[in-house]
């Protein structure tokens, strides 16, 4: 069983490294930063998000996410909209007129990914999603525990850094 876990760990690390490399290449192509690429990717995949949700998904502090959103707004990549259900909340989303420009860098990846997905049955894909969700949740939990155990893993004001929350977490 440990061998299977190590194989999964190795493959997920390889995938994470590849995704970061792709973000670096896309950032160069679009003349923006890697964090900006990661944010637009997250907003495209997840839909509109609050600044807090975006910050947790990218493991950024509130100050960093504010600066990030301001850079994205200045570049015309995102819009801010008042939440229809709670006028105190502001949601951030990728501008519809910029999606195609951004996705052009991913055309080959999207086509290849779609071909792979089509090879699997719906039941197989449901299992894959269930596994990846559980694996991610276990990683988030372990990271939170590790952050609490390491004394030098605190911000300057002594607070614990915020960790990405599980999308299923109702308190997120």
Short mmCIF file of C-alpha atoms in Angstrom, two decimals:
data_model
loop_
_atom_site.label_atom_id
_atom_site.label_comp_id
_atom_site.label_asym_id
_atom_site.label_seq_id
_atom_site.Cartn_x
_atom_site.Cartn_y
_atom_site.Cartn_z
CA UNK A 1 0.00 0.00 0.00
CA UNK A 2 2.88 2.37 0.74
CA UNK A 3 4.21 1.83 -2.80
CA UNK A 4 0.85 2.93 -4.24
CA UNK A 5 0.86 6.02 -2.01
CA UNK A 6 4.41 6.91 -3.05
CA UNK A 7 3.47 6.51 -6.71
CA UNK A 8 0.47 8.80 -6.25
CA UNK A 9 2.61 11.31 -4.34
CA UNK A 10 5.26 11.26 -7.09
CA UNK A 11 2.69 11.70 -9.86
CA UNK A 12 0.88 14.54 -8.10
CA UNK A 13 4.21 16.32 -7.50
CA UNK A 14 5.13 15.88 -11.17
CA UNK A 15 1.73 17.26 -12.17
CA UNK A 16 2.09 20.21 -9.79
CA UNK A 17 5.55 20.96 -11.20
CA UNK A 18 4.23 20.77 -14.75
CA UNK A 19 1.32 23.09 -13.92
CA UNK A 20 3.71 25.61 -12.40
CA UNK A 21 5.97 25.40 -15.46
CA UNK A 22 2.94 26.01 -17.68
CA UNK A 23 1.97 29.01 -15.55
CA UNK A 24 5.51 30.42 -15.96
CA UNK A 25 5.36 30.00 -19.75
CA UNK A 26 1.87 31.53 -19.88
CA UNK A 27 3.00 34.44 -17.70
CA UNK A 28 5.85 35.18 -20.11
CA UNK A 29 3.50 34.92 -23.09
CA UNK A 30 0.94 37.29 -21.55
CA UNK A 31 3.57 39.53 -19.91
CA UNK A 32 2.09 39.11 -16.43
CA UNK A 33 3.28 37.45 -13.24
CA UNK A 34 2.91 33.78 -12.37
CA UNK A 35 0.63 34.61 -9.44
CA UNK A 36 -1.62 36.57 -11.80
CA UNK A 37 -1.79 33.51 -14.10
CA UNK A 38 -2.63 31.24 -11.17
CA UNK A 39 -5.35 33.65 -10.04
CA UNK A 40 -6.95 33.87 -13.50
CA UNK A 41 -6.78 30.07 -13.80
CA UNK A 42 -8.48 29.71 -10.42
CA UNK A 43 -11.18 32.24 -11.26
CA UNK A 44 -11.80 30.62 -14.64
CA UNK A 45 -12.07 27.12 -13.15
CA UNK A 46 -14.05 28.10 -10.04
CA UNK A 47 -16.13 31.01 -11.29
CA UNK A 48 -16.44 34.25 -9.39
CA UNK A 49 -14.89 34.36 -5.94
CA UNK A 50 -14.53 36.80 -3.08
CA UNK A 51 -11.04 38.12 -2.34
CA UNK A 52 -10.90 35.88 0.73
CA UNK A 53 -11.82 32.78 -1.28
CA UNK A 54 -9.26 33.63 -3.95
CA UNK A 55 -6.59 34.27 -1.32
CA UNK A 56 -7.25 30.94 0.43
CA UNK A 57 -7.20 29.05 -2.88
CA UNK A 58 -3.78 30.54 -3.69
CA UNK A 59 -2.46 30.54 -0.08
CA UNK A 60 -2.04 34.34 -0.07
CA UNK A 61 -2.44 36.81 2.77
CA UNK A 62 -5.27 39.35 2.56
CA UNK A 63 -2.80 42.12 1.74
CA UNK A 64 -1.22 40.08 -1.04
CA UNK A 65 -4.57 39.19 -2.57
CA UNK A 66 -5.68 42.83 -2.49
CA UNK A 67 -2.55 43.85 -4.41
CA UNK A 68 -3.05 40.92 -6.79
CA UNK A 69 -6.66 41.86 -7.56
CA UNK A 70 -5.63 45.48 -8.11
CA UNK A 71 -2.98 44.34 -10.63
CA UNK A 72 -5.53 42.14 -12.42
CA UNK A 73 -8.03 45.01 -12.53
CA UNK A 74 -5.38 47.37 -13.90
CA UNK A 75 -4.56 44.83 -16.65
CA UNK A 76 -8.27 44.50 -17.46
CA UNK A 77 -8.31 40.76 -16.75
CA UNK A 78 -10.97 40.72 -14.03
CA UNK A 79 -14.06 42.59 -12.91
CA UNK A 80 -15.45 43.26 -9.45
CA UNK A 81 -19.18 42.86 -8.91
CA UNK A 82 -21.27 43.40 -5.82
CA UNK A 83 -22.71 40.07 -4.65
CA UNK A 84 -26.42 39.96 -5.48
CA UNK A 85 -27.20 38.07 -2.26
CA UNK A 86 -25.08 40.23 0.06
CA UNK A 87 -24.32 43.77 -1.07
CA UNK A 88 -21.44 43.97 1.45
CA UNK A 89 -19.54 41.28 -0.48
CA UNK A 90 -17.65 41.85 -3.69
CA UNK A 91 -17.00 39.02 -6.12
CA UNK A 92 -14.13 38.88 -8.60
CA UNK A 93 -14.42 37.15 -11.97
CA UNK A 94 -12.48 36.85 -15.20
CA UNK A 95 -13.71 39.37 -17.76
CA UNK A 96 -15.71 37.55 -20.42
CA UNK A 97 -14.05 39.54 -23.21
CA UNK A 98 -10.58 38.35 -22.06
CA UNK A 99 -11.29 34.61 -21.58
CA UNK A 100 -10.50 33.58 -25.17
CA UNK A 101 -7.20 35.49 -25.12
CA UNK A 102 -6.22 33.78 -21.88
CA UNK A 103 -7.37 30.31 -22.98
CA UNK A 104 -5.44 30.49 -26.27
CA UNK A 105 -2.30 29.58 -24.33
CA UNK A 106 -4.08 26.43 -23.09
CA UNK A 107 -5.69 25.22 -26.34
CA UNK A 108 -3.39 22.22 -26.79
CA UNK A 109 -3.57 21.28 -23.11
CA UNK A 110 -7.37 21.53 -23.06
CA UNK A 111 -7.72 19.43 -26.22
CA UNK A 112 -5.33 16.78 -24.91
CA UNK A 113 -7.03 16.70 -21.53
CA UNK A 114 -10.44 16.34 -23.14
CA UNK A 115 -9.21 13.38 -25.21
CA UNK A 116 -7.96 11.68 -22.05
CA UNK A 117 -11.18 12.35 -20.13
CA UNK A 118 -13.20 10.83 -22.98
CA UNK A 119 -11.30 7.54 -22.58
CA UNK A 120 -12.82 6.99 -19.13
CA UNK A 121 -16.36 6.08 -18.15
CA UNK A 122 -18.46 8.38 -16.00
CA UNK A 123 -18.04 5.91 -13.14
CA UNK A 124 -14.25 5.99 -13.51
CA UNK A 125 -14.24 9.80 -13.55
CA UNK A 126 -16.47 9.91 -10.47
CA UNK A 127 -13.94 7.69 -8.68
CA UNK A 128 -11.03 9.86 -9.81
CA UNK A 129 -12.77 13.03 -8.57
CA UNK A 130 -13.66 11.37 -5.26
CA UNK A 131 -10.05 10.19 -4.81
CA UNK A 132 -8.49 13.56 -5.73
CA UNK A 133 -10.88 15.38 -3.39
CA UNK A 134 -10.01 13.07 -0.49
CA UNK A 135 -6.27 13.29 -1.28
CA UNK A 136 -6.43 17.09 -1.42
CA UNK A 137 -8.41 17.26 1.83
CA UNK A 138 -5.86 15.04 3.59
CA UNK A 139 -3.05 17.27 2.31
CA UNK A 140 -4.81 20.43 3.50
CA UNK A 141 -5.34 18.88 6.94
CA UNK A 142 -1.71 17.73 7.21
CA UNK A 143 -0.46 21.14 6.06
CA UNK A 144 -2.59 22.84 8.72
CA UNK A 145 -1.24 20.55 11.38
CA UNK A 146 2.34 21.15 10.21
CA UNK A 147 1.84 24.91 10.19
CA UNK A 148 0.66 24.75 13.79
CA UNK A 149 3.66 22.66 14.84
CA UNK A 150 6.41 24.85 13.40
CA UNK A 151 7.18 27.91 15.56
CA UNK A 152 8.88 29.82 12.74
CA UNK A 153 5.89 29.39 10.42
CA UNK A 154 4.07 32.50 11.60
CA UNK A 155 3.54 35.88 10.05
CA UNK A 156 5.30 38.95 11.48
CA UNK A 157 2.31 39.72 13.69
CA UNK A 158 2.50 36.22 15.22
CA UNK A 159 -0.62 34.82 13.53
CA UNK A 160 -0.83 31.52 11.72
CA UNK A 161 -0.87 31.88 7.92
CA UNK A 162 -4.23 31.11 6.30
CA UNK A 163 -4.37 27.82 4.45
CA UNK A 164 -6.49 26.98 1.43
CA UNK A 165 -9.88 25.69 2.52
CA UNK A 166 -11.63 22.72 1.06
CA UNK A 167 -14.39 23.84 -1.37
CA UNK A 168 -16.77 21.63 0.60
CA UNK A 169 -15.90 23.44 3.85
CA UNK A 170 -19.05 25.40 4.80
CA UNK A 171 -17.04 27.72 7.05
CA UNK A 172 -14.66 28.78 4.27
#
